[in-house]
Short mmCIF file of C-alpha atoms in Angstrom, two decimals:
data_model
loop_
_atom_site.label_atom_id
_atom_site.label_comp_id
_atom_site.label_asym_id
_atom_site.label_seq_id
_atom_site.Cartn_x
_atom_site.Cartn_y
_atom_site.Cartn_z
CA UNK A 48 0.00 0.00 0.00
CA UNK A 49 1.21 3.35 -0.72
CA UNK A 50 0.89 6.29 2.40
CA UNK A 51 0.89 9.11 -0.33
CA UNK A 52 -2.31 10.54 -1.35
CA UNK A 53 -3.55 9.97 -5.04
CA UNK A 54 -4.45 12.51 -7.46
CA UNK A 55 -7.90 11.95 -8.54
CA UNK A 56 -8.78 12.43 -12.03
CA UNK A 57 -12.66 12.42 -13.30
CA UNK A 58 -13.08 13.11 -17.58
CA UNK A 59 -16.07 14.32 -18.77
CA UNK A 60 -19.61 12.76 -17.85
CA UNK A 61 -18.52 11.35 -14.48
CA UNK A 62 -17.11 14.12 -12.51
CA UNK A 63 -20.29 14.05 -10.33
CA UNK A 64 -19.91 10.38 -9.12
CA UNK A 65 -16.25 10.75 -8.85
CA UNK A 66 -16.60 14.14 -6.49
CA UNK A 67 -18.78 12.26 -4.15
CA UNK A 68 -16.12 9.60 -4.28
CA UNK A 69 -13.72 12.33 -3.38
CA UNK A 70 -15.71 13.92 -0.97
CA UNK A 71 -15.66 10.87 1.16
CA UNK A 72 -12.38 10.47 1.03
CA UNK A 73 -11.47 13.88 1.88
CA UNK A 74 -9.91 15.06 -1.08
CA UNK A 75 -10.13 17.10 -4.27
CA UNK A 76 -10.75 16.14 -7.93
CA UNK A 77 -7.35 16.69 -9.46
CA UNK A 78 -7.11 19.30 -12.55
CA UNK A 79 -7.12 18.20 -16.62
CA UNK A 80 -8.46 19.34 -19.98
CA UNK A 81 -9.70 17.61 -22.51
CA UNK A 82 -10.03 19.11 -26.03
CA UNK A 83 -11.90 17.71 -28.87
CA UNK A 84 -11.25 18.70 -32.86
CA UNK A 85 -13.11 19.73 -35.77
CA UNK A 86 -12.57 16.28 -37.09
CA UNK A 87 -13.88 14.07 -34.43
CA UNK A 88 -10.35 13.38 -32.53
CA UNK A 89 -9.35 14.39 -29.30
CA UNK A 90 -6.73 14.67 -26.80
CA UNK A 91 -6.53 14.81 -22.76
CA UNK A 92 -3.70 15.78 -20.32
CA UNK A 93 -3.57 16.32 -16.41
CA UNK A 94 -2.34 19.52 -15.35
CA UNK A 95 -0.79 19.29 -12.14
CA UNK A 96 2.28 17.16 -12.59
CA UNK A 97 1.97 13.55 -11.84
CA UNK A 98 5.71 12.33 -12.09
CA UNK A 99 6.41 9.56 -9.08
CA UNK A 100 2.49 9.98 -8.06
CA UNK A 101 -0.42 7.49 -8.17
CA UNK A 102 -3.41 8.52 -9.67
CA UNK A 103 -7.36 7.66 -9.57
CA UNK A 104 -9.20 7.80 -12.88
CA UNK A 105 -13.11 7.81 -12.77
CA UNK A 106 -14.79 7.24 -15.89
CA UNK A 107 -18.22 5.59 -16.35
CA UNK A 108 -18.10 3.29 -19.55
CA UNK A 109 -21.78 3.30 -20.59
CA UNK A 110 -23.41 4.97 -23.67
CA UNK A 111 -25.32 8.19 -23.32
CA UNK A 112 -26.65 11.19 -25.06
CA UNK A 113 -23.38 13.07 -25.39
CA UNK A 114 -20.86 9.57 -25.77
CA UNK A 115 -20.88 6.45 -26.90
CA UNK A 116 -19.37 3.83 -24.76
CA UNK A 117 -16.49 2.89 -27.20
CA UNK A 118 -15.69 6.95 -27.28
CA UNK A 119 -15.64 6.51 -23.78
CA UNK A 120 -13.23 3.82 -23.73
CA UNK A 121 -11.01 5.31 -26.08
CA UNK A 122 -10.85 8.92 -24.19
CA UNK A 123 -9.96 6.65 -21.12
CA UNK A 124 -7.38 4.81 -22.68
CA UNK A 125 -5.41 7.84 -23.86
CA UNK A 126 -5.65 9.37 -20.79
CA UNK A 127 -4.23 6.59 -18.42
CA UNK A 128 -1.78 6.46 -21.30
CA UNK A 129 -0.55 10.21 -20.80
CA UNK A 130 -0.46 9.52 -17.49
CA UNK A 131 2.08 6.72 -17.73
CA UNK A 132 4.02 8.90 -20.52
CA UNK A 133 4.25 11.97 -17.66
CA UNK A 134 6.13 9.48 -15.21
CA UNK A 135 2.63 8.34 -13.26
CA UNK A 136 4.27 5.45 -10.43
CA UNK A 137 0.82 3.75 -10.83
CA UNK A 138 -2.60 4.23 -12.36
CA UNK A 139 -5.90 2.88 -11.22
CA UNK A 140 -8.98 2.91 -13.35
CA UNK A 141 -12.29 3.25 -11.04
CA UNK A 142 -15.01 2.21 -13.90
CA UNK A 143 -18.59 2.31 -12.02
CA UNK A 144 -20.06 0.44 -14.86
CA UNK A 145 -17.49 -1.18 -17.24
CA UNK A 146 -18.68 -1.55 -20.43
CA UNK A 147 -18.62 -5.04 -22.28
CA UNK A 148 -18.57 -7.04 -19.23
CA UNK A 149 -21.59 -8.81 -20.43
CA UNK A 150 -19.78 -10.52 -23.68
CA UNK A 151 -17.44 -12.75 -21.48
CA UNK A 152 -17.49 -15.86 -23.30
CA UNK A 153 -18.18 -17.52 -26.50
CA UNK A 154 -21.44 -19.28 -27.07
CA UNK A 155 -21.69 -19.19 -30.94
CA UNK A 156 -18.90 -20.45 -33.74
CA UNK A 157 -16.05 -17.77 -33.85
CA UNK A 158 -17.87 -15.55 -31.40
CA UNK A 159 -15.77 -12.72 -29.85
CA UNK A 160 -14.99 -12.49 -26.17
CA UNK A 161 -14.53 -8.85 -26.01
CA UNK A 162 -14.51 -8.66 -22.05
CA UNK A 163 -11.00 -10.23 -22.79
CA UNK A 164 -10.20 -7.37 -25.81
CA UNK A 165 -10.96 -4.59 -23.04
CA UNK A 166 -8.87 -6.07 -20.70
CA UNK A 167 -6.07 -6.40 -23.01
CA UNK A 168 -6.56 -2.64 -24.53
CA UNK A 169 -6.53 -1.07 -20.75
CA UNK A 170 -3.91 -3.16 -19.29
CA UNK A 171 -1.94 -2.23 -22.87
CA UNK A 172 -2.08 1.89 -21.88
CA UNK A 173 -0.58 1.65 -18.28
CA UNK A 174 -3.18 0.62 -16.14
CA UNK A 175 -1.99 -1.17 -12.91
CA UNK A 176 -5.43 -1.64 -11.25
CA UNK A 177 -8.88 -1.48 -12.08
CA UNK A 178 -11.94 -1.32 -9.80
CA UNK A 179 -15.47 -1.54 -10.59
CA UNK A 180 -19.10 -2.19 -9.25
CA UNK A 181 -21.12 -4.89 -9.32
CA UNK A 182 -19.35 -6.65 -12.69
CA UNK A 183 -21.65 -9.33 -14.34
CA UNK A 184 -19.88 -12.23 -14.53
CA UNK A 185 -17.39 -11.87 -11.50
CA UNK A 186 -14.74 -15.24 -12.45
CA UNK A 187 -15.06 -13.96 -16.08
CA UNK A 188 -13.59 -10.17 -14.95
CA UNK A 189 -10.96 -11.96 -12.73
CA UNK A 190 -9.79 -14.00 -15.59
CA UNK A 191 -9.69 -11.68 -18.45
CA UNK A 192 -7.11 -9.31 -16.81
CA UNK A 193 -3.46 -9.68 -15.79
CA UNK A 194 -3.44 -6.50 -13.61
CA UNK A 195 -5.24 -6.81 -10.21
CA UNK A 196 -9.28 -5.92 -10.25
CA UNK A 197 -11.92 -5.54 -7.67
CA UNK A 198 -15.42 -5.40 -7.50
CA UNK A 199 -17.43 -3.63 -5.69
CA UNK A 200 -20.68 -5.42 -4.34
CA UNK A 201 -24.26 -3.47 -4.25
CA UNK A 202 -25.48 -6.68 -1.86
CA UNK A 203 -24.97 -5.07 1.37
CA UNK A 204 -26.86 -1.88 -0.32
CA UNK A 205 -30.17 -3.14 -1.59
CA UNK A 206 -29.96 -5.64 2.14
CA UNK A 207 -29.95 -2.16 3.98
CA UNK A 208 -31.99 -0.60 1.63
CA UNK A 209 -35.18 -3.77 1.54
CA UNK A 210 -34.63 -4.39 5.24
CA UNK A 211 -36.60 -1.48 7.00
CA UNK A 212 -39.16 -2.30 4.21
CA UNK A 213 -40.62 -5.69 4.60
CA UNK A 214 -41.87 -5.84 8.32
CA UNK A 215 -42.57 -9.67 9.24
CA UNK A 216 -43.28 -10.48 5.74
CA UNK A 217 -41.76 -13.84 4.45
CA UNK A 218 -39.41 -12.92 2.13
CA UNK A 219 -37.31 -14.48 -0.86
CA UNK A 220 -34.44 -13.68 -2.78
CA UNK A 221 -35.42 -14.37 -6.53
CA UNK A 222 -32.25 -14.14 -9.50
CA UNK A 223 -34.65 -13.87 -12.77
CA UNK A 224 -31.94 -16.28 -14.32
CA UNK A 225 -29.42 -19.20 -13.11
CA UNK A 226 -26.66 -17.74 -13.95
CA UNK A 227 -27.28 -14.68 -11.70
CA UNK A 228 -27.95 -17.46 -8.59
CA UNK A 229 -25.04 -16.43 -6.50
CA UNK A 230 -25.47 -12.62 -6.44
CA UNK A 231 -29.20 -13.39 -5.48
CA UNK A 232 -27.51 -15.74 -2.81
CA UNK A 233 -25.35 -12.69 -1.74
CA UNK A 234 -27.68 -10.86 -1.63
CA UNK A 235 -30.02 -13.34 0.68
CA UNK A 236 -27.29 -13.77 2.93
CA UNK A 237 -26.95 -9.77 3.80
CA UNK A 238 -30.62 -9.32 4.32
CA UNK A 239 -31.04 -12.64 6.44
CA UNK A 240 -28.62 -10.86 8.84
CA UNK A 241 -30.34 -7.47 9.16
CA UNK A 242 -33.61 -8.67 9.32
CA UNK A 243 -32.86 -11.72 12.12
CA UNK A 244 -34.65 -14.59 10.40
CA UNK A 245 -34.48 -16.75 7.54
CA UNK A 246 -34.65 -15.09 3.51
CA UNK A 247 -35.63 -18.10 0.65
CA UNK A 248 -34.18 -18.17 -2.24
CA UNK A 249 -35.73 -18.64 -5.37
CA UNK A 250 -34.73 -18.20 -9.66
CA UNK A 251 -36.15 -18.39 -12.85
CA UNK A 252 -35.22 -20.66 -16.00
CA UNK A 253 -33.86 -18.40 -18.96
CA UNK A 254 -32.50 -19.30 -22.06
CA UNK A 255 -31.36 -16.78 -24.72
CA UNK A 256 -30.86 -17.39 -28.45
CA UNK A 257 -30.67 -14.59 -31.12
CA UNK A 258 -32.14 -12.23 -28.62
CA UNK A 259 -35.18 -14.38 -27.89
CA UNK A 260 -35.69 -15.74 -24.13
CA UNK A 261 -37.41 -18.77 -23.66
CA UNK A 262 -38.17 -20.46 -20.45
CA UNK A 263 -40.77 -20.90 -18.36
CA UNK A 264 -40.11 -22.99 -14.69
CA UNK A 265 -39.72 -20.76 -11.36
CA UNK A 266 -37.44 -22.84 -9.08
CA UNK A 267 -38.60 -22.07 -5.44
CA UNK A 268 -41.64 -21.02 -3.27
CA UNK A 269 -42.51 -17.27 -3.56
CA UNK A 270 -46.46 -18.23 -2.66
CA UNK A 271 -47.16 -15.61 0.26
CA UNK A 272 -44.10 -14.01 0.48
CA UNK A 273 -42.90 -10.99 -0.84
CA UNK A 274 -39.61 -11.67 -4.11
CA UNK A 275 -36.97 -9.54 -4.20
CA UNK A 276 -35.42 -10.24 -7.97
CA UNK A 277 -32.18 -9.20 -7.60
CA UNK A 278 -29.62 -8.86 -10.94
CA UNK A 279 -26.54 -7.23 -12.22
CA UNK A 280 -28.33 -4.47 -14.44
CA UNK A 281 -31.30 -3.82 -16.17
CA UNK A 282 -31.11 -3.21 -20.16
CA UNK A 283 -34.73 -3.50 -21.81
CA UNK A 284 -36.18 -4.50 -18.57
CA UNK A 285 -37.74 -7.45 -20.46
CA UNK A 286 -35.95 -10.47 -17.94
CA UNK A 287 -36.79 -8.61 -15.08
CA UNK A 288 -40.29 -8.37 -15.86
CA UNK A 289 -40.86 -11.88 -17.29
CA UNK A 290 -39.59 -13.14 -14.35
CA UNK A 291 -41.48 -10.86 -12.03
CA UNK A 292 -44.76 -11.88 -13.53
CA UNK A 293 -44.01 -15.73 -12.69
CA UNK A 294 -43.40 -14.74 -9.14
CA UNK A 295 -46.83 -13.12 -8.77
CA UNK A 296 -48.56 -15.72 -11.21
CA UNK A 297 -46.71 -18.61 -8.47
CA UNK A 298 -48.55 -16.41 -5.78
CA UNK A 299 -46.03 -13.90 -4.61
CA UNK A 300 -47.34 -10.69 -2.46
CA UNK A 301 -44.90 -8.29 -2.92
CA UNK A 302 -42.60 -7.65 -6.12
CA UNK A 303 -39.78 -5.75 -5.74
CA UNK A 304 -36.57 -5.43 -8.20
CA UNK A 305 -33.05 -4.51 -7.45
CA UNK A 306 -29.94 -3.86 -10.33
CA UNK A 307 -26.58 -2.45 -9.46
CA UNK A 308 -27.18 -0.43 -13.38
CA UNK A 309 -30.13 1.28 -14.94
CA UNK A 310 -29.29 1.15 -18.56
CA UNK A 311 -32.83 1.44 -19.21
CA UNK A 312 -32.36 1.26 -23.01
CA UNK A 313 -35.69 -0.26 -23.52
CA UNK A 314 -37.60 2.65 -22.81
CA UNK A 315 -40.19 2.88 -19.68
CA UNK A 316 -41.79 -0.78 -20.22
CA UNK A 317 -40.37 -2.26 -16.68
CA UNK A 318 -41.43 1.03 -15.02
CA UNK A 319 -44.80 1.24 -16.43
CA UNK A 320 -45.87 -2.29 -15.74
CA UNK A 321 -47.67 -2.45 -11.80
CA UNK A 322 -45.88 -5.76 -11.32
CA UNK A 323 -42.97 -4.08 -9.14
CA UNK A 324 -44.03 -1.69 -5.89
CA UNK A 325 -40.47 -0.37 -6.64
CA UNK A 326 -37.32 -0.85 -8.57
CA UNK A 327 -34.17 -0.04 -7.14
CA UNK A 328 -30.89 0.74 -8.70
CA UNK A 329 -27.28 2.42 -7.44
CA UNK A 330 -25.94 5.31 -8.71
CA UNK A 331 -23.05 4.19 -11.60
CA UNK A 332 -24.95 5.54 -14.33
CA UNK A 333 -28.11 8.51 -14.60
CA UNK A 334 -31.57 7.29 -15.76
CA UNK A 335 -30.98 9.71 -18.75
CA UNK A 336 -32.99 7.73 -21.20
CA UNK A 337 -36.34 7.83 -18.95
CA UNK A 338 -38.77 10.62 -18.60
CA UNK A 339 -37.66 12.87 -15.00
CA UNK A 340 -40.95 12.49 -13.65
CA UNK A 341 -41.33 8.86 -14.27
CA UNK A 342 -37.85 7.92 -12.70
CA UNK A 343 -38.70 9.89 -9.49
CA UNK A 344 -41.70 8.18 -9.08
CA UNK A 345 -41.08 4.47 -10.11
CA UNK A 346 -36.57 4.46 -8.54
CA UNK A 347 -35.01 4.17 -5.41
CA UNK A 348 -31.30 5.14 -6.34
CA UNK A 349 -28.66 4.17 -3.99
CA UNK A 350 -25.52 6.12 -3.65
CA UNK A 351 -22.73 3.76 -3.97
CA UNK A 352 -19.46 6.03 -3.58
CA UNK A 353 -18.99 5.30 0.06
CA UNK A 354 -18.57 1.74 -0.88
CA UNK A 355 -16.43 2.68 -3.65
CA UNK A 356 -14.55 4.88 -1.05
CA UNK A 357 -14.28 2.19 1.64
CA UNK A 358 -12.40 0.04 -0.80
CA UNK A 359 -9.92 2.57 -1.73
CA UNK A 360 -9.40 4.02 1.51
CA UNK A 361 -8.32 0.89 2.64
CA UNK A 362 -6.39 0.45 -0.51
CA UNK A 363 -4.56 4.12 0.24
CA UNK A 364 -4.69 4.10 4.15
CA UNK A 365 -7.17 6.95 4.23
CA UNK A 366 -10.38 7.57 6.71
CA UNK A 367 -13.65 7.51 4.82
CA UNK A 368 -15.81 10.24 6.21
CA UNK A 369 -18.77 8.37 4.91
CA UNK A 370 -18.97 4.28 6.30
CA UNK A 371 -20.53 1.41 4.96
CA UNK A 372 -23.84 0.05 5.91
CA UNK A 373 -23.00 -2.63 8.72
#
């Protein structure tokens, strides 16, 4: 562990998250420009001098209305490059949502495994550490990079988030596929011990080919109790919601849903629909694509930079101002 302080770093469309970060920590967002030419191209430099220092770079790798999430990638690769160019002793990458983490193996002739070309492209620029939240297929991340990673859970978030919620109602943990079984067991585990008695667990058969999802058997009993479907993100909303309408067809109470990211890029489908009393998501990326009103109405968004903060502050040997949920 290094005693120094790093030099944070945020580029454009995540300086918010990464000043809350900072805030915790008790530090300052480090200077830098960014310029961008007539032609499309564009370059980035610090500006405070980061010879023999470590430095923190925030940079959220999702889509939105201003850049696309390969842009993104790119703008972050050049600028952990610079970094290593002006003499930078080490540089950490702090991605709250890290984009093709979903494309992590191959399931078709030839198909690409571009969580493995990301890796290879940021560890390629300099980039001794990466750290991220709630990754989809946690073995997947470890194993596509060389440099050390960590993840950041949202478990102990939505468990102290659903736990002043649910009274003496039976409750069950409910992953709307089998692959996403542990984090729902995570999950179950962390609200079992705030609430003081026993969470089910429950999850839903999915198959995916071409885009379609087939699938129909709910493993588990939901019947009285109020399902918590717990997953990585939400995209279209579409497995969410199928699997939220078995639960209350197999006699579930209460629906909630919980996902670390709101990519939302189906439009307002999940958050029109009355199966869910609420959806909850953390804070790694804004619910640009849905309507203001509709989002404050139908979200609970959880902050998630103290946990972010926790796990660098014990990484640096600072004092988070802000602490975890117990």
């Amino acid at each position: 562990m290094s005693t120094e302080l790093p030099l944070l770093f945020a580029l454009h469309g995540s300086e918010d998250y990464a000043a809350r970060v900072a805030q915790h920590l008790g530090l300052e967002l480090a200077a830098h420009e960014e310029r961008e030419f007539e032609d499309g191209e564009h370059k980035s430099r610090a500006l405070e001098p980061v010879e023999g220092r470590e430095a923190l770079v925030f940079h959220g790798l999702h889509g939105d209305d201003r850049h696309s999430a390969n842009d993104k990638l790119c703008r972050l690769l050049f600028f952990c490059a610079a970094l290593k160019d002006a003499g930078a002793r080490r540089v950490q990458v702090v991605a709250p949502y890290l984009c093709y983490a979903r494309k992590d193996r191959r399931t078709k002739f030839q198909d690409p495994i571009i969580t493995r070309y990301v890796a290879r492209l940021i560890e390629s620029c300099g980039v001794d550490r990466l750290t991220t939240l709630e990754v989809h297929n946690v073995a997947a991340f470890d194993n596509a990079f060389r440099v050390p990673t960590h993840n950041v859970e949202a478990a102990a978030l939505f468990a102290e988030h659903f736990a002043p919620l649910l009274g003496e109602t039976e409750v069950v943990a409910v992953s709307p596929d089998a692959g996403g079984a542990k984090r729902a067991e995570q999950f179950r585990q962390e609200l079992e011990a705030r609430i003081g008695r026993p969470v089910g667990s429950a999850f839903m058969e999915k198959y995916r080919s071409n885009d379609q999802i087939s699938g129909s058997l709910l493993v588990g009993e939901v019947r009285g109790k109020a399902a918590i479907l717990v997953d990585d993100l939400i995209s279209t909303g579409g497995t969410l919601l199928r699997a939220g309408q078995a639960c209350q067809a197999a006699g579930a109470t209460r629906l909630f849903a919980a996902a670390a990211h709101g990519l939302f890029t189906g439009g307002t489908e999940l958050l029109d629909s009355p199966v869910f009393e609420r959806i909850v998501i953390c804070d790694s990326l804004p619910p640009f694509r849905l309507p203001a009103e509709l989002a404050a109405r139908r979200l609970d968004i959880l902050d998630s930079t103290a946990a972010v903060a926790a796990r660098l502050a014990g990484e640096y040997r600072l004092s988070p101002m802000a602490e975890l949920p117990a």
